[in-house]
XYZ file of N, CA and C in Angstrom:
843
model
N 50.782 64.426 -116.524
C 50.244 65.111 -117.702
C 48.744 65.686 -117.720
N 48.528 66.720 -118.058
C 47.419 67.178 -117.721
C 46.351 66.622 -118.541
N 45.007 66.246 -118.396
C 43.927 65.913 -119.378
C 43.282 66.974 -119.788
N 43.338 66.649 -120.863
C 42.755 67.994 -121.931
C 41.119 67.412 -121.835
N 40.743 68.605 -122.299
C 39.129 68.717 -122.572
C 38.643 67.540 -123.553
N 39.863 67.570 -124.604
C 39.140 66.397 -125.813
C 39.241 65.267 -125.507
N 40.407 64.935 -124.311
C 40.738 63.638 -124.307
C 39.535 63.270 -123.357
N 38.954 64.024 -122.362
C 37.959 63.531 -121.557
C 37.061 63.471 -121.758
N 36.632 64.261 -122.893
C 35.314 63.727 -123.880
C 35.202 62.652 -124.684
N 36.481 62.468 -125.106
C 36.402 61.045 -126.129
C 36.411 59.771 -125.139
N 36.802 60.037 -124.105
C 37.072 58.666 -122.741
C 35.723 58.754 -122.379
N 34.760 59.950 -122.024
C 33.293 60.128 -121.493
C 32.230 59.216 -122.517
N 32.646 59.705 -123.788
C 31.336 59.343 -124.546
C 31.713 57.638 -125.070
N 32.791 57.234 -124.775
C 33.169 56.054 -125.280
C 32.522 55.091 -124.012
N 32.860 55.505 -122.724
C 32.286 54.694 -121.687
C 30.766 54.959 -121.751
N 30.175 56.213 -121.886
C 29.015 56.117 -121.746
C 27.834 55.169 -122.550
N 28.561 55.316 -124.091
C 28.280 54.440 -125.577
C 28.040 52.904 -124.893
N 29.119 52.529 -124.609
C 29.027 50.717 -123.936
C 27.860 50.724 -122.691
N 27.967 51.482 -122.031
C 27.255 50.910 -120.515
C 25.967 51.036 -121.213
N 25.378 52.134 -121.454
C 24.006 52.475 -122.485
C 23.919 51.436 -123.416
N 24.436 50.867 -124.233
C 23.852 49.687 -125.002
C 23.843 48.372 -124.230
N 24.953 48.258 -123.188
C 24.554 46.662 -122.770
C 23.537 46.867 -122.011
N 22.972 47.935 -121.187
C 22.127 48.169 -120.503
C 20.740 48.209 -121.068
N 20.842 48.546 -122.231
C 19.696 48.377 -123.144
C 19.291 47.127 -123.258
N 20.363 46.488 -123.561
C 19.997 44.975 -124.051
C 19.563 43.881 -123.070
N 20.104 44.602 -121.799
C 20.083 43.833 -120.483
C 18.597 43.827 -119.644
N 18.222 45.092 -119.946
C 17.091 45.634 -119.308
C 15.478 45.269 -119.594
N 15.674 44.995 -121.055
C 14.399 44.989 -122.146
C 13.948 43.552 -121.198
N 12.770 43.249 -120.796
C 12.214 42.093 -120.388
C 11.241 41.775 -121.702
N 10.445 42.133 -121.986
C 9.276 41.985 -122.865
C 9.903 42.020 -124.635
N 10.539 43.007 -124.972
C 11.166 42.998 -126.104
C 11.671 41.582 -127.081
N 12.467 41.078 -126.101
C 12.890 39.840 -126.529
C 11.759 38.839 -127.191
N 10.785 38.926 -126.258
C 9.661 38.206 -126.145
C 8.752 37.842 -127.305
N 8.911 39.113 -128.037
C 7.679 39.201 -129.232
C 8.522 39.248 -130.674
N 7.670 39.446 -131.960
C 8.258 39.501 -132.878
C 9.148 40.615 -133.125
N 10.419 40.986 -133.948
C 11.007 41.944 -133.812
C 11.346 42.472 -135.244
N 11.241 43.134 -135.726
C 11.278 43.467 -137.205
C 12.626 44.790 -137.312
N 13.797 44.398 -138.203
C 14.846 45.372 -138.470
C 14.374 46.297 -139.505
N 14.210 47.924 -139.627
C 14.281 48.223 -140.473
C 15.227 49.270 -140.893
N 16.234 48.922 -140.359
C 17.277 50.036 -140.126
C 17.712 49.991 -141.652
N 18.098 51.144 -142.236
C 18.659 51.283 -143.444
C 17.864 51.356 -144.569
N 16.358 51.091 -144.120
C 15.477 50.865 -145.339
C 14.564 52.276 -145.073
N 14.640 52.598 -146.461
C 13.768 54.044 -146.928
C 11.970 53.964 -145.897
N 11.647 55.235 -145.397
C 10.426 55.219 -144.804
C 10.427 54.807 -143.487
N 9.237 55.227 -142.680
C 9.351 55.208 -141.132
C 8.043 53.970 -140.812
N 7.504 53.492 -142.015
C 6.710 52.599 -141.503
C 6.811 50.835 -142.228
N 6.169 50.051 -141.666
C 6.699 49.045 -142.076
C 5.112 47.938 -141.728
N 4.670 46.954 -142.861
C 3.572 46.799 -143.007
C 3.743 45.082 -142.813
N 3.321 44.459 -141.834
C 2.961 43.421 -141.503
C 2.231 42.505 -141.915
N 2.390 41.588 -143.048
C 1.311 40.742 -143.233
C 0.775 39.908 -141.994
N -0.969 39.846 -142.270
C -1.231 38.922 -141.287
C -2.328 37.837 -141.908
N -1.637 36.659 -141.924
C -2.269 35.696 -142.789
C -3.411 34.799 -142.561
N -4.697 34.378 -143.176
C -5.584 33.925 -142.729
C -5.330 32.338 -142.511
N -6.081 31.716 -141.491
C -5.460 30.212 -141.339
C -6.667 29.644 -142.863
N -6.103 28.303 -142.644
C -6.473 27.605 -144.047
C -7.015 26.533 -143.435
N -8.007 25.797 -143.915
C -8.607 24.690 -143.608
C -8.649 23.429 -144.740
N -8.091 22.377 -144.611
C -8.070 21.440 -145.712
C -9.544 20.596 -145.647
N -9.595 19.912 -147.255
C -10.832 19.401 -146.696
C -10.695 17.689 -147.582
N -11.692 17.272 -147.891
C -11.512 15.629 -148.425
C -11.506 15.789 -149.631
N -10.846 15.002 -150.482
C -10.585 14.729 -151.791
C -11.150 13.535 -152.216
N -11.700 13.257 -153.832
C -12.166 12.267 -154.136
C -10.991 11.931 -155.600
N -10.578 10.874 -155.647
C -9.499 10.776 -156.391
C -9.996 10.636 -157.901
N -9.304 11.537 -159.139
C -9.603 11.734 -160.004
C -10.763 13.144 -160.235
N -10.822 13.690 -159.209
C -11.890 14.676 -159.513
C -10.708 15.969 -158.908
N -11.245 17.178 -159.799
C -10.404 18.762 -159.799
C -11.196 19.019 -158.370
N -10.083 19.919 -157.763
C -10.305 20.722 -156.636
C -10.817 22.016 -157.540
N -12.374 21.620 -157.561
C -13.079 22.563 -157.986
C -13.627 24.392 -157.747
N -13.234 24.536 -156.003
C -13.632 25.481 -155.489
C -12.207 25.928 -154.477
N -11.840 26.969 -155.258
C -10.549 27.318 -154.326
C -10.525 28.228 -153.094
N -9.671 27.812 -152.342
C -9.921 28.641 -151.054
C -9.734 29.687 -150.554
N -10.288 30.975 -150.501
C -10.078 32.023 -150.646
C -8.961 32.620 -149.166
N -7.866 32.887 -150.068
C -6.893 33.654 -149.279
C -6.339 35.331 -149.394
N -7.198 35.804 -148.246
C -6.925 37.466 -148.187
C -6.234 37.937 -147.189
N -4.753 38.179 -147.152
C -4.276 38.447 -145.954
C -4.411 39.818 -146.090
N -4.501 40.265 -144.533
C -4.575 41.808 -144.041
C -3.158 42.206 -143.809
N -3.213 43.311 -142.581
C -2.049 43.899 -142.343
C -1.983 44.645 -141.349
N -0.851 44.678 -140.624
C -0.627 45.687 -139.446
C 0.247 46.770 -140.249
N 0.342 47.977 -139.488
C 1.154 49.021 -139.893
C 1.679 49.450 -138.352
N 3.075 49.815 -138.738
C 3.910 49.809 -137.164
C 4.736 51.312 -137.944
N 4.696 52.329 -136.919
C 5.179 53.664 -137.646
C 6.099 53.734 -136.660
N 7.453 54.131 -137.104
C 8.608 54.429 -136.136
C 8.362 56.236 -135.734
N 8.713 55.977 -134.374
C 8.678 57.401 -133.663
C 10.179 57.661 -132.889
N 10.282 58.755 -132.660
C 11.526 59.015 -131.932
C 11.338 59.052 -130.732
N 12.504 58.615 -129.682
C 12.110 58.409 -128.477
C 13.472 58.865 -127.669
N 13.962 59.619 -126.670
C 15.098 59.995 -126.517
C 15.535 60.581 -125.196
N 16.288 60.656 -124.668
C 16.971 61.312 -123.336
C 17.916 62.215 -122.985
N 17.964 63.040 -122.274
C 19.401 64.003 -122.420
C 19.769 64.063 -120.997
N 21.229 63.840 -120.765
C 21.978 64.164 -119.512
C 22.714 65.215 -119.771
N 22.917 66.143 -119.007
C 23.657 67.468 -118.815
C 24.895 67.042 -117.891
N 26.226 66.659 -118.028
C 27.004 66.167 -117.157
C 28.499 67.264 -117.071
N 27.930 67.883 -116.015
C 29.001 69.149 -115.609
C 30.659 68.286 -115.218
N 31.456 69.251 -115.577
C 32.772 68.953 -115.146
C 33.034 68.870 -114.015
N 32.746 69.909 -112.876
C 32.471 69.351 -111.619
C 31.930 67.971 -111.406
N 31.254 67.390 -112.124
C 30.624 66.315 -111.606
C 31.165 65.003 -111.802
N 32.332 65.060 -113.038
C 33.117 64.291 -113.315
C 34.416 64.598 -112.482
N 34.888 65.711 -112.094
C 35.825 65.975 -111.497
C 35.838 65.770 -110.198
N 34.477 65.416 -109.342
C 34.992 65.145 -108.140
C 34.191 63.653 -108.020
N 33.794 63.046 -108.709
C 33.604 62.059 -108.832
C 34.464 60.904 -108.179
N 33.916 59.753 -107.055
C 34.975 58.486 -107.095
C 34.538 57.293 -107.718
N 33.494 57.495 -108.709
C 33.160 56.370 -109.454
C 33.398 56.755 -111.161
N 33.192 55.871 -111.832
C 32.980 56.055 -113.269
C 31.982 56.695 -113.812
N 31.779 57.950 -113.508
C 30.621 58.762 -113.953
C 29.952 58.465 -115.481
N 30.620 58.242 -116.306
C 30.234 58.140 -117.629
C 29.721 56.768 -117.679
N 30.332 55.501 -117.079
C 29.425 54.346 -116.992
C 28.132 54.313 -116.537
N 28.088 55.553 -115.102
C 26.567 55.232 -114.413
C 25.711 55.882 -115.312
N 26.134 57.031 -116.240
C 25.509 57.773 -116.781
C 24.751 57.127 -117.956
N 25.872 56.213 -118.460
C 25.501 55.246 -119.436
C 24.383 54.202 -119.177
N 24.704 53.318 -117.857
C 23.495 53.189 -117.321
C 22.304 53.215 -117.438
N 21.965 54.610 -116.734
C 21.027 55.258 -116.747
C 20.361 55.515 -117.882
N 20.813 56.072 -118.679
C 20.464 56.346 -120.094
C 19.719 54.889 -120.531
N 20.680 53.857 -120.557
C 19.947 52.537 -121.197
C 19.043 52.213 -120.451
N 18.849 52.399 -119.426
C 17.683 51.793 -118.318
C 16.583 52.422 -118.901
N 16.719 53.974 -118.756
C 15.595 54.742 -119.423
C 14.917 54.525 -120.857
N 15.759 54.177 -121.691
C 15.547 53.567 -123.125
C 14.679 52.414 -122.715
N 15.350 51.254 -122.203
C 14.898 49.787 -121.858
C 13.473 49.893 -121.377
N 13.124 50.799 -120.354
C 11.677 51.085 -119.454
C 11.037 51.387 -120.402
N 11.468 52.710 -121.363
C 10.557 53.189 -122.519
C 10.006 52.047 -123.241
N 10.861 51.262 -123.921
C 10.350 50.433 -124.998
C 9.064 49.626 -124.280
N 9.935 48.648 -123.113
C 8.839 47.786 -122.608
C 7.284 48.240 -122.053
N 7.755 49.410 -121.430
C 6.294 50.173 -121.385
C 5.703 50.315 -122.544
N 5.971 51.002 -123.264
C 4.930 50.642 -124.582
C 4.351 49.236 -125.128
N 5.234 48.884 -124.951
C 4.966 47.215 -125.136
C 3.570 46.600 -124.219
N 4.297 46.826 -122.946
C 3.135 46.385 -121.985
C 1.570 46.966 -122.459
N 1.875 48.695 -122.801
C 0.560 49.378 -122.864
C -0.117 48.523 -123.855
N 0.261 47.571 -124.700
C -0.551 46.916 -125.473
C -1.413 45.562 -125.114
N -1.020 45.109 -123.546
C -1.498 44.299 -123.104
C -3.244 44.059 -122.838
N -3.345 45.784 -122.859
C -4.725 45.689 -122.394
C -5.872 45.801 -123.533
N -5.198 45.913 -124.650
C -5.916 45.408 -126.075
C -5.893 44.460 -126.531
N -6.003 43.306 -125.822
C -6.172 41.849 -126.434
C -7.443 41.722 -125.633
N -8.405 41.118 -126.838
C -9.606 40.442 -126.784
C -10.371 39.699 -125.847
N -9.256 38.726 -125.808
C -9.250 37.773 -124.635
C -8.746 38.141 -123.184
N -9.338 37.966 -122.154
C -8.607 37.947 -121.085
C -9.187 37.018 -119.613
N -8.684 36.898 -119.130
C -8.566 36.155 -117.798
C -8.579 37.132 -116.485
N -9.177 36.613 -115.299
C -8.802 37.450 -114.128
C -9.904 38.779 -114.134
N -9.876 39.248 -112.926
C -10.505 40.626 -112.714
C -9.775 41.505 -111.588
N -10.230 42.610 -111.921
C -9.546 43.549 -111.179
C -10.054 43.909 -109.890
N -11.297 43.105 -109.444
C -11.204 42.914 -108.284
C -10.619 42.115 -107.310
N -9.875 41.107 -107.757
C -9.569 39.827 -107.351
C -8.144 39.637 -107.667
N -7.221 38.825 -106.909
C -5.844 38.263 -107.168
C -5.557 37.459 -108.367
N -5.024 37.817 -109.298
C -4.939 36.205 -110.231
C -4.609 34.984 -109.128
N -4.969 34.043 -109.852
C -4.306 32.791 -109.431
C -3.773 31.627 -110.552
N -3.085 30.602 -110.055
C -2.759 29.787 -111.110
C -3.108 29.358 -112.054
N -4.941 29.307 -111.479
C -5.950 28.735 -112.548
C -6.283 29.504 -113.654
N -5.874 31.402 -113.434
C -6.016 31.918 -114.431
C -4.575 31.940 -115.009
N -3.539 31.347 -114.882
C -2.591 31.404 -116.037
C -3.029 29.952 -116.844
N -3.543 28.619 -116.021
C -3.791 27.881 -117.127
C -5.077 28.131 -117.897
N -6.034 28.923 -117.671
C -7.071 29.740 -118.160
C -6.355 30.131 -119.851
N -5.579 31.156 -119.514
C -4.946 31.938 -120.398
C -4.155 31.203 -121.593
N -3.086 29.966 -121.097
C -2.578 28.874 -121.983
C -3.593 28.104 -122.716
N -4.579 27.783 -122.333
C -5.622 26.873 -123.000
C -6.165 27.918 -123.960
N -6.597 29.328 -123.674
C -6.905 29.979 -124.633
C -6.237 30.129 -125.793
N -4.997 30.195 -125.612
C -3.984 30.434 -126.831
C -4.015 29.226 -127.436
N -3.896 28.256 -126.925
C -3.947 26.604 -127.767
C -5.230 26.580 -128.382
N -6.444 27.052 -127.616
C -7.624 27.060 -128.592
C -7.603 28.051 -129.629
N -6.754 28.850 -129.451
C -6.854 29.782 -131.011
C -5.495 29.649 -131.695
N -4.671 28.199 -131.528
C -3.866 27.833 -132.614
C -2.644 28.945 -132.648
N -2.538 29.169 -131.654
C -1.448 30.173 -131.543
C 0.180 29.632 -131.427
N 0.750 29.682 -132.109
C 1.920 28.851 -132.055
C 3.307 29.162 -130.799
N 3.669 27.913 -130.628
C 4.429 28.424 -129.035
C 5.608 28.524 -129.666
N 6.843 29.046 -128.681
C 6.386 29.153 -127.457
C 5.803 30.221 -126.872
N 5.057 29.828 -125.379
C 4.008 31.171 -124.567
C 5.253 31.640 -123.663
N 4.805 32.622 -123.715
C 5.523 33.598 -122.779
C 4.328 34.543 -121.714
N 4.753 34.869 -120.290
C 3.892 35.654 -119.644
C 4.489 36.339 -119.033
N 3.883 37.723 -118.895
C 4.752 39.103 -118.381
C 3.805 39.300 -116.805
N 4.191 39.254 -115.678
C 3.216 40.003 -114.660
C 3.874 41.001 -113.903
N 3.083 41.682 -113.133
C 3.665 42.519 -112.319
C 4.314 42.028 -111.255
N 5.313 42.490 -110.307
C 5.742 41.741 -109.327
C 4.354 41.677 -108.408
N 3.859 42.093 -108.305
C 2.684 42.019 -107.400
C 1.334 40.967 -108.005
N 1.261 40.970 -109.058
C 0.665 39.788 -109.629
C 1.630 38.281 -109.457
N 2.707 38.043 -109.580
C 3.446 37.305 -109.444
C 3.683 36.901 -108.210
N 3.343 37.778 -107.125
C 3.628 37.348 -105.808
C 2.415 36.549 -104.993
N 1.020 36.869 -105.624
C -0.098 36.012 -105.229
C 0.270 34.385 -105.964
N 0.959 34.433 -107.211
C 1.283 33.278 -107.873
C 2.466 32.429 -106.935
N 3.144 32.952 -106.719
C 4.480 32.316 -105.734
C 3.722 32.171 -104.307
N 2.895 32.522 -103.903
C 2.192 32.419 -102.521
C 1.366 31.053 -102.590
N 0.732 30.872 -103.656
C 0.118 29.818 -103.897
C 0.794 28.750 -104.314
N 1.925 28.622 -104.890
C 2.890 27.554 -105.223
C 3.516 27.048 -103.842
N 3.619 28.094 -103.174
C 4.253 27.752 -101.673
C 3.331 27.653 -100.541
N 2.165 27.762 -101.017
C 0.796 27.785 -99.554
C 1.286 28.719 -98.753
N 1.933 29.953 -98.957
C 2.118 31.152 -98.304
C 3.248 30.901 -96.930
N 3.996 29.640 -97.454
C 5.306 29.123 -96.558
C 4.705 28.629 -95.529
N 3.301 28.041 -95.403
C 2.624 27.341 -94.103
C 2.850 25.783 -94.237
N 2.737 24.771 -93.127
C 3.165 23.573 -93.146
C 2.095 22.980 -94.325
N 2.677 22.144 -95.411
C 1.609 21.376 -96.541
C 1.361 20.168 -95.954
N 0.498 19.139 -96.030
C 0.547 17.917 -96.212
C 0.866 17.093 -97.480
N 1.534 18.074 -98.497
C 1.896 17.301 -99.475
C 2.995 17.947 -100.204
N 3.912 17.463 -100.391
C 5.074 17.676 -100.958
C 5.082 18.851 -102.138
N 5.748 19.960 -102.146
C 5.857 20.964 -103.038
C 6.387 20.561 -104.624
N 5.558 21.026 -105.745
C 5.899 20.936 -106.750
C 7.342 21.477 -106.979
N 8.001 21.400 -108.050
C 9.268 21.534 -108.536
C 9.443 23.125 -108.483
N 8.183 23.693 -109.314
C 7.795 24.998 -109.338
C 7.892 25.676 -107.949
N 7.322 25.139 -107.220
C 7.299 25.545 -105.859
C 8.194 25.704 -105.446
N 9.054 24.630 -105.090
C 10.256 24.716 -104.250
C 10.934 25.881 -104.767
N 11.300 25.837 -106.182
C 12.194 27.033 -106.674
C 11.558 28.349 -106.232
N 10.157 28.849 -106.488
C 9.594 29.969 -105.921
C 9.755 30.336 -104.599
N 9.968 28.923 -103.497
C 10.302 29.400 -102.139
C 11.656 29.645 -101.868
N 12.581 28.981 -102.621
C 13.762 29.232 -102.598
C 14.672 30.597 -103.233
N 14.148 30.913 -104.163
C 14.841 31.809 -104.792
C 14.123 32.876 -105.830
N 12.560 32.445 -105.331
C 11.329 33.645 -105.979
C 11.261 33.802 -107.522
N 11.756 32.722 -107.799
C 11.763 32.596 -109.551
C 10.485 31.739 -109.531
N 9.608 32.405 -110.490
C 8.376 31.426 -110.808
C 8.694 30.683 -111.638
N 9.322 30.225 -112.940
C 9.414 29.463 -113.720
C 8.580 28.958 -114.898
N 8.032 28.312 -114.922
C 7.280 27.907 -116.032
C 6.074 26.814 -115.360
N 5.175 27.715 -115.979
C 3.380 27.100 -115.555
C 2.518 27.140 -116.871
N 2.343 25.588 -116.834
C 1.327 25.450 -118.132
C 2.010 25.981 -119.680
N 3.420 25.526 -119.519
C 3.866 25.421 -120.823
C 4.333 27.028 -121.037
N 4.482 27.765 -120.249
C 4.709 29.321 -120.195
C 6.004 29.800 -119.393
N 6.613 30.223 -119.897
C 7.884 30.974 -119.357
C 7.198 32.322 -118.427
N 7.393 32.568 -117.276
C 6.599 33.777 -116.455
C 7.745 34.627 -116.078
N 7.450 35.640 -116.422
C 8.617 36.744 -115.937
C 7.775 37.953 -115.651
N 8.487 38.438 -114.872
C 8.080 39.688 -113.845
C 8.622 41.061 -114.544
N 7.824 42.214 -114.457
C 8.310 43.277 -115.143
C 7.878 44.849 -114.036
N 8.412 45.593 -113.866
C 7.505 46.491 -112.937
C 6.578 47.351 -113.956
N 7.208 47.566 -115.642
C 6.663 48.050 -116.527
C 4.974 48.172 -116.510
N 4.441 46.704 -116.145
C 2.809 46.506 -116.156
C 2.157 47.520 -115.152
N 1.447 48.132 -116.097
C 0.569 49.368 -115.242
C -0.736 49.223 -115.108
N -1.402 49.949 -114.548
C -2.804 49.627 -114.230
C -3.890 50.113 -115.224
N -4.803 49.616 -115.386
C -5.926 50.123 -116.154
C -7.036 51.062 -115.562
N -7.862 51.663 -116.118
C -8.470 52.391 -115.495
C -9.405 52.346 -114.158
N -9.571 50.756 -114.108
C -10.353 50.579 -112.700
C -9.031 50.341 -111.475
N -7.776 50.494 -112.102
C -6.835 50.372 -110.956
C -5.990 49.194 -110.819
N -6.626 47.819 -111.638
C -5.764 46.793 -111.914
C -4.780 46.667 -112.737
N -3.676 46.201 -112.296
C -2.527 45.720 -113.420
C -3.140 44.722 -114.385
N -2.730 44.975 -115.649
C -2.945 44.164 -116.917
C -1.615 43.208 -117.451
N -1.370 42.201 -116.917
C -0.082 41.542 -117.645
C -0.642 40.706 -118.713
N 0.024 39.943 -119.159
C -0.479 39.272 -120.375
C 0.306 37.930 -120.890
N -0.439 37.130 -121.260
C 0.384 35.325 -122.044
C 0.064 35.740 -123.619
N 1.379 35.111 -124.103
C 1.130 35.520 -125.456
C 2.082 34.710 -126.240
N 1.777 34.636 -127.553
C 2.754 33.971 -128.132
C 3.627 35.475 -129.177
N 4.670 34.525 -129.479
C 5.708 35.411 -130.116
C 4.819 36.664 -131.414
N 4.446 35.974 -131.835
C 3.558 37.020 -133.100
C 2.314 37.849 -132.547
N 2.136 37.912 -131.365
C 1.165 38.866 -130.988
C 1.625 40.067 -130.893
N 2.284 40.510 -131.009
C 2.950 41.937 -130.711
C 4.034 42.139 -131.303
N 4.349 42.935 -132.274
C 5.558 43.475 -133.127
C 6.128 44.694 -132.695
N 7.624 44.581 -132.798
C 8.415 45.634 -132.711
C 9.363 45.618 -133.670
N 9.164 47.389 -134.236
C 9.823 47.442 -135.311
C 10.778 48.486 -134.904
N 12.284 48.529 -135.229
C 13.418 49.184 -135.050
C 13.797 49.831 -136.303
N 13.695 51.341 -136.169
C 14.076 52.315 -137.529
C 15.584 52.310 -137.166
N 15.764 52.822 -135.883
C 17.177 53.310 -135.716
C 17.695 52.703 -134.258
N 18.468 51.995 -134.588
C 18.905 51.363 -132.865
C 19.439 52.569 -131.992
N 19.501 52.459 -130.712
C 20.184 53.396 -130.068
C 21.467 54.136 -130.196
N 21.307 55.460 -130.143
C 22.964 56.106 -130.271
C 22.883 56.958 -129.524
N 24.241 57.193 -129.011
C 24.617 58.031 -128.159
C 25.410 59.313 -128.499
N 24.799 60.651 -128.525
C 25.456 61.446 -129.214
C 26.226 62.486 -127.911
N 27.064 63.347 -128.232
C 27.766 64.372 -127.234
C 27.847 65.614 -127.556
N 27.769 66.679 -127.079
C 27.843 68.104 -127.380
C 28.453 68.626 -126.236
N 29.880 69.452 -126.435
C 30.251 70.227 -125.540
C 29.488 71.508 -125.318
N 28.985 72.091 -124.187
C 28.908 73.014 -123.679
C 30.058 73.996 -122.852
N 31.076 74.704 -123.637
C 32.048 75.436 -122.905
C 31.495 76.268 -122.053
N 30.798 77.197 -122.318
C 29.961 78.293 -121.430
C 29.460 77.595 -119.849
N 29.208 76.614 -120.156
C 28.433 75.510 -119.084
C 29.313 74.920 -118.447
N 30.228 74.619 -119.052
C 31.672 74.061 -118.349
C 30.910 72.603 -118.293
N 30.098 71.784 -119.284
C 29.678 70.671 -119.279
C 29.474 69.892 -120.501
N 29.128 68.697 -120.250
C 28.841 67.686 -121.755
C 27.678 67.372 -121.494
N 26.829 67.701 -122.965
C 25.260 67.117 -123.151
C 25.517 65.729 -123.750
N 24.804 64.692 -122.953
C 25.089 63.339 -123.944
C 23.020 63.015 -123.881
N 23.047 62.666 -125.029
C 21.753 62.388 -125.724
C 21.645 61.192 -126.307
N 20.940 60.095 -125.801
C 20.621 58.904 -126.001
C 19.162 58.879 -126.944
N 18.918 58.214 -128.014
C 17.886 58.300 -128.905
C 17.598 57.234 -129.547
N 16.303 56.780 -130.000
C 16.185 55.610 -130.804
C 14.742 56.099 -131.837
N 14.546 55.258 -132.945
C 13.261 55.317 -133.498
C 12.787 53.728 -133.721
N 11.495 53.684 -133.126
C 11.033 52.451 -133.272
C 9.202 52.794 -133.102
N 8.631 51.309 -133.584
C 7.400 51.699 -133.553
C 6.866 50.409 -132.868
N 5.613 50.345 -132.247
C 5.405 48.828 -131.905
C 3.737 48.807 -132.074
N 3.233 47.465 -132.111
C 1.691 47.167 -132.456
C 1.155 46.089 -132.229
N 0.208 45.967 -131.997
C -0.325 44.380 -131.612
C -0.874 43.841 -133.061
N 0.183 42.793 -133.393
C -0.395 41.832 -134.405
C -1.629 40.902 -135.010
N -1.183 39.926 -134.142
C -2.616 38.775 -134.247
C -2.979 38.701 -132.488
N -4.449 39.332 -132.412
C -5.004 39.855 -131.614
C -5.284 38.542 -130.596
N -5.754 37.419 -131.342
C -6.012 35.979 -130.699
C -4.709 35.163 -130.131
N -3.730 35.672 -130.758
C -2.341 35.086 -129.849
C -2.151 35.631 -128.620
N -2.617 36.722 -128.414
C -2.307 36.954 -126.519
C -3.596 37.044 -125.684
N -3.324 36.702 -124.522
C -4.350 36.894 -123.455
C -4.080 38.086 -122.311
N -5.267 38.697 -122.042
C -4.665 40.145 -120.749
C -4.883 39.365 -119.814
N -4.265 39.360 -118.593
C -4.313 38.725 -117.614
C -4.533 39.721 -116.608
N -5.726 39.797 -115.822
C -6.057 41.598 -115.465
C -6.015 40.859 -113.644
N -5.488 41.606 -112.666
C -5.586 41.286 -111.054
C -5.292 42.415 -110.131
N -5.752 42.106 -108.638
C -5.820 42.952 -108.189
C -4.342 43.851 -108.293
N -4.445 45.275 -108.179
C -3.035 46.219 -107.983
C -2.784 46.316 -106.544
N -2.792 45.416 -106.050
C -2.207 45.298 -104.629
C -1.398 44.130 -103.797
N -0.878 44.181 -102.575
C -0.230 42.920 -102.618
C -1.346 42.342 -101.491
């Protein structure tokens, strides 16, 4: 039985949608580590996140009123949702001549593109943290990670902590943990053994270490990763990713459009520490 255009398009759309949503979920590294706000179905394009001041308790005397109230004046950070998207034009000949599931492949690429877009914008906020460790003229060290964790704790940032580095930055950490593969006079740590065996950095100074290629260089050419608590950065989704298709009969092709609406914003500046390192192996 011949496959009609309607059937082909329906099957194509279903496969693209499933593959794109799965890839978006699996490929975002930074988004799950920070504070997420869901504004789907809520009127308006902005979300105001309250920033509460820290309070200090004092000594009390029995039978004596607390005469001076503590000022409680919260501020707020505003996140505005904007649309992001990508379109792929898939021709009939591409579908009919392919040996694999083209729809699933296109879905993976759309999902991957949107995942990288989300994480790239989040990573772009790392250079805005007031506290930093390292420098662009030097490779980062394990000591830098301990300094970053100590800074977060000194600022009373609530755990757990995460650290996201460019693979080149993480490479230097792995070299230190494994002594660059050289013979050592002492046994490697558990983290060092893991880094040597499978390349996974693991947890250092109480921070889970992640790698992402979306970490970009600053104006001096250095990579800027970050260590942070969950509330350091906010991600507000107004419309989750959706896939739409439109048939272009004269082109003998189907246009596949993936789009989202979201906003990102630094929330608590002192809950994040920029990690600056040389942009080279």
